[in-house]
Every structure is written in structure tokens, then in C-alpha cells.
Amino acid sequence: DGGITQSPKYLFRKEGQNVTLSCEQNLNHDAMYWYRQDPGQGLRLIYYSQIVNDFQKGDIAEGYSVSREKKESFPLTVTSAQKNPTAFYLCASSSRTATNTEAFFGQGTRLTVV
Amino acid sequence: RKEVEQDPGPFNVPEGATVAFNCTYSNSASQSFFWYRQDCRKEPKLLMSVYSSGNEDGRFTAQLNRASQYISLLIRDSKLSDSATYLCAVSAPGGSYIPTFGRGTSLIVHP
């Protein structure tokens, strides 16, 4: 089955730690995105990548880093510089053609700082 | 002004009611429009795309009004299982088709 897989589902981070969230897709999509969702809030764009080995900052990139070494993979690292990382993190992908731009999501990673 | 705006609700309706949500967008160059459904503590799932001519899928009807820059979602004969948050998403070629989401509208269908 084609889809997007995020892991882990739940993640606990200690103060000062870096953690990496995994996102893998087998939909052959060029574009991949990371969003953050806080309770009662919409989705805010952290980073996006439209092609392998290229990525761009979104609206709230500070304290986060990404890589796109393979088309299928777009991991997100939440660094210690992110002061309020507790949130629901969603990875998405899309084919990004002019007529087919809908995004599909992974199941999300719920990150909690302890 | 936010790029994509939705009334957060909640919309509290009885089973069988018809309910409609609107979503306004600020970028007149937007070309792609979608409605997503998000259940509590789950990921958003695509409900339907919104075409210029409007589209219908069973009890759900989506429409686009380019002149006034909004999209709408109409749900007829509401079911308890329709209770969820409904997110609209908009993308534009100038923005590399990156989906921009509204904060969602909460729907609660009660017996």
C-alpha cells in the first residue's frame, strides 16, 4: 500500500536534547512538507522540499532542521534551540503537478518535552 | 490578514441537520482548493477537492466562489460520525503549490 509513514508515534524529549522525527513516503511524490499543530490551532509550515537535496524554510523554521537526501525520506530534527517543541508534528507529501496538488499526511508524531 | 481563515466554531447540530462552513482566502492567484477532515488526535485526511464548477460526493458538496474568494462545504443529513474538525487548504502557483491551511472548523453532531 502506498502512503506516508511517520515514526515514532509518540516521542518524549528532555530539555536540551535534539530529537529526529522520521518521515518516509512511497507515493513517488516530489514535494514533502513538515507542519506543526498546537492544540486548537491550524497547521503551520516548518520546512518544505520540492526536490531531492533541496529544502526551504517555512513560517516557523527556527529551532528545526531537515535533510532530503532521498526522494522517499524527509526527516525533521527538533533541536535544543526550539524553546517550545511540545506539539503534534505532521509530515505530508504531494505530487505538485498543476492539476494534482493535494497533500497526503502521515499519522503524525506527538512530541512532549519532559 | 491571515491567508486562509475559518470560523473555529464549534458548530453544534442535531443529527439530520444540514450545516455549511465557509473558508476565505486572501491570495487571488490561488488555484487549488481542498477540504480535509481531522479527527481528534489524528492526521488530516482529504475529504474532497474543490473545483470551479463545484463538486458533490454523497452528502457533501463543495463550492468555490472566486469573486468573493471563499470556498464552502455543505453537509446534508448530518451523522454522529461527521463530528470532526474540517480544515480547508489552498495553494497557489506563486507559492509553489504549498498547501496553506486554515485553523479548522469544529463540528459536533449530537443525537
PDB file of C-alpha atoms in Angstrom:
ATOM      1  CA  ASP A   1       0.000   0.000   0.000  1.00  0.00           C
ATOM      2  CA  GLY A   2       1.263   3.466  -0.876  1.00  0.00           C
ATOM      3  CA  GLY A   3       1.432   6.008   1.859  1.00  0.00           C
ATOM      4  CA  ILE A   4       3.426   8.106   4.284  1.00  0.00           C
ATOM      5  CA  THR A   5       4.908   6.636   7.411  1.00  0.00           C
ATOM      6  CA  GLN A   6       5.949   8.716  10.370  1.00  0.00           C
ATOM      7  CA  SER A   7       7.784   7.381  13.376  1.00  0.00           C
ATOM      8  CA  PRO A   8       7.716   7.298  16.258  1.00  0.00           C
ATOM      9  CA  LYS A   9       4.076   7.972  17.052  1.00  0.00           C
ATOM     10  CA  TYR A  10       4.959   9.356  20.473  1.00  0.00           C
ATOM     11  CA  LEU A  11       8.276  10.907  21.486  1.00  0.00           C
ATOM     12  CA  PHE A  12       9.494  12.341  24.735  1.00  0.00           C
ATOM     13  CA  ARG A  13      12.380  14.760  24.814  1.00  0.00           C
ATOM     14  CA  LYS A  14      14.392  16.029  27.706  1.00  0.00           C
ATOM     15  CA  GLU A  15      15.371  19.654  27.910  1.00  0.00           C
ATOM     16  CA  GLY A  16      18.451  20.337  25.796  1.00  0.00           C
ATOM     17  CA  GLN A  17      18.137  17.236  23.642  1.00  0.00           C
ATOM     18  CA  ASN A  18      17.933  17.030  19.884  1.00  0.00           C
ATOM     19  CA  VAL A  19      15.439  14.532  18.510  1.00  0.00           C
ATOM     20  CA  THR A  20      14.772  13.378  14.963  1.00  0.00           C
ATOM     21  CA  LEU A  21      11.350  12.553  13.564  1.00  0.00           C
ATOM     22  CA  SER A  22      11.209  10.162  10.645  1.00  0.00           C
ATOM     23  CA  CYS A  23       9.046  10.565   7.546  1.00  0.00           C
ATOM     24  CA  GLU A  24       9.070   8.116   4.636  1.00  0.00           C
ATOM     25  CA  GLN A  25       6.775   8.038   1.599  1.00  0.00           C
ATOM     26  CA  ASN A  26       6.368   5.549  -1.232  1.00  0.00           C
ATOM     27  CA  LEU A  27       3.972   7.641  -3.288  1.00  0.00           C
ATOM     28  CA  ASN A  28       6.752   8.851  -5.605  1.00  0.00           C
ATOM     29  CA  HIS A  29       5.901  12.425  -4.651  1.00  0.00           C
ATOM     30  CA  ASP A  30       8.398  15.175  -5.339  1.00  0.00           C
ATOM     31  CA  ALA A  31       7.252  17.553  -2.619  1.00  0.00           C
ATOM     32  CA  MET A  32       7.353  16.892   1.103  1.00  0.00           C
ATOM     33  CA  TYR A  33       6.364  19.116   3.990  1.00  0.00           C
ATOM     34  CA  TRP A  34       6.590  19.347   7.757  1.00  0.00           C
ATOM     35  CA  TYR A  35       3.819  21.043   9.693  1.00  0.00           C
ATOM     36  CA  ARG A  36       3.384  21.713  13.367  1.00  0.00           C
ATOM     37  CA  GLN A  37      -0.034  21.707  15.018  1.00  0.00           C
ATOM     38  CA  ASP A  38      -0.698  23.040  18.507  1.00  0.00           C
ATOM     39  CA  PRO A  39      -3.964  22.338  20.376  1.00  0.00           C
ATOM     40  CA  GLY A  40      -6.877  24.179  18.785  1.00  0.00           C
ATOM     41  CA  GLN A  41      -4.608  25.620  16.137  1.00  0.00           C
ATOM     42  CA  GLY A  42      -4.127  25.152  12.439  1.00  0.00           C
ATOM     43  CA  LEU A  43      -1.145  23.678  10.667  1.00  0.00           C
ATOM     44  CA  ARG A  44       1.953  25.845  10.497  1.00  0.00           C
ATOM     45  CA  LEU A  45       4.637  25.114   7.919  1.00  0.00           C
ATOM     46  CA  ILE A  46       8.099  24.351   9.308  1.00  0.00           C
ATOM     47  CA  TYR A  47      10.087  23.261   6.250  1.00  0.00           C
ATOM     48  CA  TYR A  48       9.369  22.015   2.777  1.00  0.00           C
ATOM     49  CA  SER A  49      11.252  20.298   0.000  1.00  0.00           C
ATOM     50  CA  GLN A  50      10.260  20.215  -3.640  1.00  0.00           C
ATOM     51  CA  ILE A  51      13.144  18.121  -4.899  1.00  0.00           C
ATOM     52  CA  VAL A  52      15.910  15.909  -3.577  1.00  0.00           C
ATOM     53  CA  ASN A  53      18.814  17.779  -1.996  1.00  0.00           C
ATOM     54  CA  ASP A  54      16.845  20.991  -1.744  1.00  0.00           C
ATOM     55  CA  PHE A  55      14.652  22.359   1.016  1.00  0.00           C
ATOM     56  CA  GLN A  56      13.300  25.715   2.116  1.00  0.00           C
ATOM     57  CA  LYS A  57      12.273  27.288   5.405  1.00  0.00           C
ATOM     58  CA  GLY A  58       8.621  27.668   6.135  1.00  0.00           C
ATOM     59  CA  ASP A  59       6.953  30.089   8.514  1.00  0.00           C
ATOM     60  CA  ILE A  60       8.374  28.690  11.756  1.00  0.00           C
ATOM     61  CA  ALA A  61      11.741  27.102  10.877  1.00  0.00           C
ATOM     62  CA  GLU A  62      13.712  28.394  13.864  1.00  0.00           C
ATOM     63  CA  GLY A  63      14.915  25.558  16.068  1.00  0.00           C
ATOM     64  CA  TYR A  64      14.354  22.907  13.401  1.00  0.00           C
ATOM     65  CA  SER A  65      16.475  21.324  10.688  1.00  0.00           C
ATOM     66  CA  VAL A  66      15.780  18.902   7.838  1.00  0.00           C
ATOM     67  CA  SER A  67      17.513  16.942   5.111  1.00  0.00           C
ATOM     68  CA  ARG A  68      16.338  15.487   1.805  1.00  0.00           C
ATOM     69  CA  GLU A  69      18.961  13.031   0.662  1.00  0.00           C
ATOM     70  CA  LYS A  70      16.431  10.658  -0.881  1.00  0.00           C
ATOM     71  CA  LYS A  71      13.125  11.305  -2.590  1.00  0.00           C
ATOM     72  CA  GLU A  72      11.368   8.995  -0.157  1.00  0.00           C
ATOM     73  CA  SER A  73      12.699  10.467   3.073  1.00  0.00           C
ATOM     74  CA  PHE A  74      12.408  13.858   4.790  1.00  0.00           C
ATOM     75  CA  PRO A  75      13.477  13.652   8.443  1.00  0.00           C
ATOM     76  CA  LEU A  76      12.946  16.554  10.817  1.00  0.00           C
ATOM     77  CA  THR A  77      15.295  17.316  13.712  1.00  0.00           C
ATOM     78  CA  VAL A  78      13.946  19.312  16.601  1.00  0.00           C
ATOM     79  CA  THR A  79      16.980  20.959  18.149  1.00  0.00           C
ATOM     80  CA  SER A  80      17.534  22.276  21.657  1.00  0.00           C
ATOM     81  CA  ALA A  81      17.152  25.767  20.192  1.00  0.00           C
ATOM     82  CA  GLN A  82      13.416  25.166  19.783  1.00  0.00           C
ATOM     83  CA  LYS A  83      12.113  26.568  23.042  1.00  0.00           C
ATOM     84  CA  ASN A  84       8.590  25.197  22.923  1.00  0.00           C
ATOM     85  CA  PRO A  85       8.712  21.931  20.973  1.00  0.00           C
ATOM     86  CA  THR A  86       5.733  20.168  22.540  1.00  0.00           C
ATOM     87  CA  ALA A  87       3.298  19.762  19.638  1.00  0.00           C
ATOM     88  CA  PHE A  88       1.829  17.389  17.070  1.00  0.00           C
ATOM     89  CA  TYR A  89       4.147  17.119  14.041  1.00  0.00           C
ATOM     90  CA  LEU A  90       2.718  16.174  10.678  1.00  0.00           C
ATOM     91  CA  CYS A  91       4.619  15.190   7.570  1.00  0.00           C
ATOM     92  CA  ALA A  92       2.901  15.446   4.194  1.00  0.00           C
ATOM     93  CA  SER A  93       3.717  14.931   0.555  1.00  0.00           C
ATOM     94  CA  SER A  94       2.225  15.900  -2.775  1.00  0.00           C
ATOM     95  CA  SER A  95       2.962  15.317  -6.424  1.00  0.00           C
ATOM     96  CA  ARG A  96       2.947  19.033  -7.063  1.00  0.00           C
ATOM     97  CA  THR A  97       1.750  18.954 -10.624  1.00  0.00           C
ATOM     98  CA  ALA A  98      -0.519  21.801 -11.655  1.00  0.00           C
ATOM     99  CA  THR A  99      -3.587  19.604 -11.529  1.00  0.00           C
ATOM    100  CA  ASN A 100      -2.741  17.359  -8.648  1.00  0.00           C
ATOM    101  CA  THR A 101      -1.541  19.293  -5.651  1.00  0.00           C
ATOM    102  CA  GLU A 102      -3.435  17.706  -2.774  1.00  0.00           C
ATOM    103  CA  ALA A 103      -1.287  16.782   0.198  1.00  0.00           C
ATOM    104  CA  PHE A 104      -1.387  13.434   1.945  1.00  0.00           C
ATOM    105  CA  PHE A 105      -0.372  13.098   5.574  1.00  0.00           C
ATOM    106  CA  GLY A 106       1.408  10.627   7.764  1.00  0.00           C
ATOM    107  CA  GLN A 107      -0.122   9.646  11.089  1.00  0.00           C
ATOM    108  CA  GLY A 108       1.866  12.269  12.951  1.00  0.00           C
ATOM    109  CA  THR A 109       4.344  12.304  15.818  1.00  0.00           C
ATOM    110  CA  ARG A 110       3.298  13.691  19.157  1.00  0.00           C
ATOM    111  CA  LEU A 111       6.349  15.237  20.820  1.00  0.00           C
ATOM    112  CA  THR A 112       6.389  16.070  24.513  1.00  0.00           C
ATOM    113  CA  VAL A 113       9.161  17.752  26.460  1.00  0.00           C
ATOM    114  CA  VAL A 114       9.665  16.218  29.894  1.00  0.00           C
TER     115      VAL A 114
ATOM    116  CA  ARG B   1      -4.894  39.329   7.499  1.00  0.00           C
ATOM    117  CA  LYS B   2      -4.347  35.566   7.611  1.00  0.00           C
ATOM    118  CA  GLU B   3      -4.006  33.796   4.272  1.00  0.00           C
ATOM    119  CA  VAL B   4      -6.743  31.281   4.992  1.00  0.00           C
ATOM    120  CA  GLU B   5      -9.452  31.904   7.563  1.00  0.00           C
ATOM    121  CA  GLN B   6     -12.127  29.707   9.049  1.00  0.00           C
ATOM    122  CA  ASP B   7     -14.633  30.134  11.831  1.00  0.00           C
ATOM    123  CA  PRO B   8     -13.342  27.759  14.517  1.00  0.00           C
ATOM    124  CA  GLY B   9     -16.858  27.035  15.808  1.00  0.00           C
ATOM    125  CA  PRO B  10     -17.841  24.703  17.302  1.00  0.00           C
ATOM    126  CA  PHE B  11     -20.900  24.140  15.195  1.00  0.00           C
ATOM    127  CA  ASN B  12     -23.260  22.098  17.340  1.00  0.00           C
ATOM    128  CA  VAL B  13     -26.028  20.485  15.261  1.00  0.00           C
ATOM    129  CA  PRO B  14     -28.540  17.654  15.698  1.00  0.00           C
ATOM    130  CA  GLU B  15     -28.420  14.510  13.617  1.00  0.00           C
ATOM    131  CA  GLY B  16     -30.061  15.000  10.261  1.00  0.00           C
ATOM    132  CA  ALA B  17     -29.314  18.716  10.092  1.00  0.00           C
ATOM    133  CA  THR B  18     -27.685  20.484   7.187  1.00  0.00           C
ATOM    134  CA  VAL B  19     -24.606  22.507   8.075  1.00  0.00           C
ATOM    135  CA  ALA B  20     -22.326  24.705   5.998  1.00  0.00           C
ATOM    136  CA  PHE B  21     -18.825  26.020   6.574  1.00  0.00           C
ATOM    137  CA  ASN B  22     -17.005  28.751   4.735  1.00  0.00           C
ATOM    138  CA  CYS B  23     -13.301  29.341   4.280  1.00  0.00           C
ATOM    139  CA  THR B  24     -11.917  32.616   2.953  1.00  0.00           C
ATOM    140  CA  TYR B  25      -8.534  33.030   1.298  1.00  0.00           C
ATOM    141  CA  SER B  26      -6.526  36.164   0.620  1.00  0.00           C
ATOM    142  CA  ASN B  27      -4.384  35.175  -2.380  1.00  0.00           C
ATOM    143  CA  SER B  28      -6.383  35.839  -5.537  1.00  0.00           C
ATOM    144  CA  ALA B  29      -3.901  33.712  -7.521  1.00  0.00           C
ATOM    145  CA  SER B  30      -4.875  30.572  -5.586  1.00  0.00           C
ATOM    146  CA  GLN B  31      -5.696  27.699  -7.891  1.00  0.00           C
ATOM    147  CA  SER B  32      -6.125  24.585  -5.788  1.00  0.00           C
ATOM    148  CA  PHE B  33      -8.633  24.156  -3.000  1.00  0.00           C
ATOM    149  CA  PHE B  34      -9.339  21.265  -0.687  1.00  0.00           C
ATOM    150  CA  TRP B  35     -11.342  20.222   2.327  1.00  0.00           C
ATOM    151  CA  TYR B  36      -9.785  17.894   4.873  1.00  0.00           C
ATOM    152  CA  ARG B  37     -11.325  16.119   7.829  1.00  0.00           C
ATOM    153  CA  GLN B  38      -9.332  15.757  11.031  1.00  0.00           C
ATOM    154  CA  ASP B  39     -10.459  13.555  13.903  1.00  0.00           C
ATOM    155  CA  CYS B  40      -9.229  14.211  17.417  1.00  0.00           C
ATOM    156  CA  ARG B  41      -5.506  13.486  17.747  1.00  0.00           C
ATOM    157  CA  LYS B  42      -5.307  12.119  14.191  1.00  0.00           C
ATOM    158  CA  GLU B  43      -3.843  13.348  10.946  1.00  0.00           C
ATOM    159  CA  PRO B  44      -5.930  15.333   8.439  1.00  0.00           C
ATOM    160  CA  LYS B  45      -7.440  13.232   5.674  1.00  0.00           C
ATOM    161  CA  LEU B  46      -8.501  14.572   2.312  1.00  0.00           C
ATOM    162  CA  LEU B  47     -12.269  14.852   2.153  1.00  0.00           C
ATOM    163  CA  MET B  48     -12.634  16.396  -1.260  1.00  0.00           C
ATOM    164  CA  SER B  49     -11.083  18.719  -3.775  1.00  0.00           C
ATOM    165  CA  VAL B  50     -12.999  21.845  -4.722  1.00  0.00           C
ATOM    166  CA  TYR B  51     -13.397  22.510  -8.415  1.00  0.00           C
ATOM    167  CA  SER B  52     -14.507  25.689 -10.117  1.00  0.00           C
ATOM    168  CA  SER B  53     -17.774  24.054 -11.112  1.00  0.00           C
ATOM    169  CA  GLY B  54     -18.342  22.746  -7.619  1.00  0.00           C
ATOM    170  CA  ASN B  55     -18.470  19.082  -6.742  1.00  0.00           C
ATOM    171  CA  GLU B  56     -20.566  16.683  -4.763  1.00  0.00           C
ATOM    172  CA  ASP B  57     -19.749  13.441  -3.030  1.00  0.00           C
ATOM    173  CA  GLY B  58     -22.755  11.861  -1.407  1.00  0.00           C
ATOM    174  CA  ARG B  59     -23.909  14.117   1.421  1.00  0.00           C
ATOM    175  CA  PHE B  60     -21.014  16.525   0.923  1.00  0.00           C
ATOM    176  CA  THR B  61     -20.983  19.436  -1.513  1.00  0.00           C
ATOM    177  CA  ALA B  62     -18.060  21.788  -2.021  1.00  0.00           C
ATOM    178  CA  GLN B  63     -18.206  25.062  -3.905  1.00  0.00           C
ATOM    179  CA  LEU B  64     -15.761  27.757  -4.926  1.00  0.00           C
ATOM    180  CA  ASN B  65     -16.559  31.449  -5.207  1.00  0.00           C
ATOM    181  CA  ARG B  66     -13.571  33.115  -6.851  1.00  0.00           C
ATOM    182  CA  ALA B  67     -15.111  36.568  -6.939  1.00  0.00           C
ATOM    183  CA  SER B  68     -15.512  36.646  -3.176  1.00  0.00           C
ATOM    184  CA  GLN B  69     -12.508  34.379  -2.540  1.00  0.00           C
ATOM    185  CA  TYR B  70     -14.090  31.696  -0.457  1.00  0.00           C
ATOM    186  CA  ILE B  71     -14.844  28.016  -0.575  1.00  0.00           C
ATOM    187  CA  SER B  72     -17.702  26.292   1.165  1.00  0.00           C
ATOM    188  CA  LEU B  73     -18.551  22.841   2.411  1.00  0.00           C
ATOM    189  CA  LEU B  74     -22.150  21.737   2.839  1.00  0.00           C
ATOM    190  CA  ILE B  75     -23.000  18.602   4.774  1.00  0.00           C
ATOM    191  CA  ARG B  76     -26.525  17.280   4.434  1.00  0.00           C
ATOM    192  CA  ASP B  77     -28.257  14.813   6.745  1.00  0.00           C
ATOM    193  CA  SER B  78     -25.505  15.061   9.373  1.00  0.00           C
ATOM    194  CA  LYS B  79     -24.425  11.848  11.099  1.00  0.00           C
ATOM    195  CA  LEU B  80     -22.867  11.426  14.513  1.00  0.00           C
ATOM    196  CA  SER B  81     -19.785  10.175  12.691  1.00  0.00           C
ATOM    197  CA  ASP B  82     -19.410  13.521  10.922  1.00  0.00           C
ATOM    198  CA  SER B  83     -18.211  15.048  14.205  1.00  0.00           C
ATOM    199  CA  ALA B  84     -14.673  16.222  13.488  1.00  0.00           C
ATOM    200  CA  THR B  85     -12.657  19.298  12.582  1.00  0.00           C
ATOM    201  CA  TYR B  86     -12.835  20.369   8.957  1.00  0.00           C
ATOM    202  CA  LEU B  87      -9.772  22.097   7.545  1.00  0.00           C
ATOM    203  CA  CYS B  88      -9.626  23.961   4.297  1.00  0.00           C
ATOM    204  CA  ALA B  89      -6.416  24.148   2.285  1.00  0.00           C
ATOM    205  CA  VAL B  90      -5.432  26.486  -0.504  1.00  0.00           C
ATOM    206  CA  SER B  91      -2.388  26.542  -2.759  1.00  0.00           C
ATOM    207  CA  ALA B  92      -1.127  28.839  -5.468  1.00  0.00           C
ATOM    208  CA  PRO B  93       1.466  28.508  -8.217  1.00  0.00           C
ATOM    209  CA  GLY B  94       3.291  31.563  -6.921  1.00  0.00           C
ATOM    210  CA  GLY B  95       3.674  29.752  -3.630  1.00  0.00           C
ATOM    211  CA  SER B  96       4.981  26.623  -5.318  1.00  0.00           C
ATOM    212  CA  TYR B  97       1.654  24.950  -4.613  1.00  0.00           C
ATOM    213  CA  ILE B  98       2.484  24.640  -0.933  1.00  0.00           C
ATOM    214  CA  PRO B  99      -0.783  23.932   0.866  1.00  0.00           C
ATOM    215  CA  THR B 100      -1.786  26.625   3.336  1.00  0.00           C
ATOM    216  CA  PHE B 101      -4.317  25.513   5.893  1.00  0.00           C
ATOM    217  CA  GLY B 102      -6.984  27.259   7.861  1.00  0.00           C
ATOM    218  CA  ARG B 103      -7.205  26.542  11.575  1.00  0.00           C
ATOM    219  CA  GLY B 104     -10.240  24.345  11.054  1.00  0.00           C
ATOM    220  CA  THR B 105     -13.928  24.391  11.973  1.00  0.00           C
ATOM    221  CA  SER B 106     -15.117  22.052  14.689  1.00  0.00           C
ATOM    222  CA  LEU B 107     -18.378  20.199  14.048  1.00  0.00           C
ATOM    223  CA  ILE B 108     -20.262  18.370  16.790  1.00  0.00           C
ATOM    224  CA  VAL B 109     -23.272  16.342  15.732  1.00  0.00           C
ATOM    225  CA  HIS B 110     -25.482  15.297  18.655  1.00  0.00           C
ATOM    226  CA  PRO B 111     -28.325  12.794  18.878  1.00  0.00           C
TER     227      PRO B 111
END
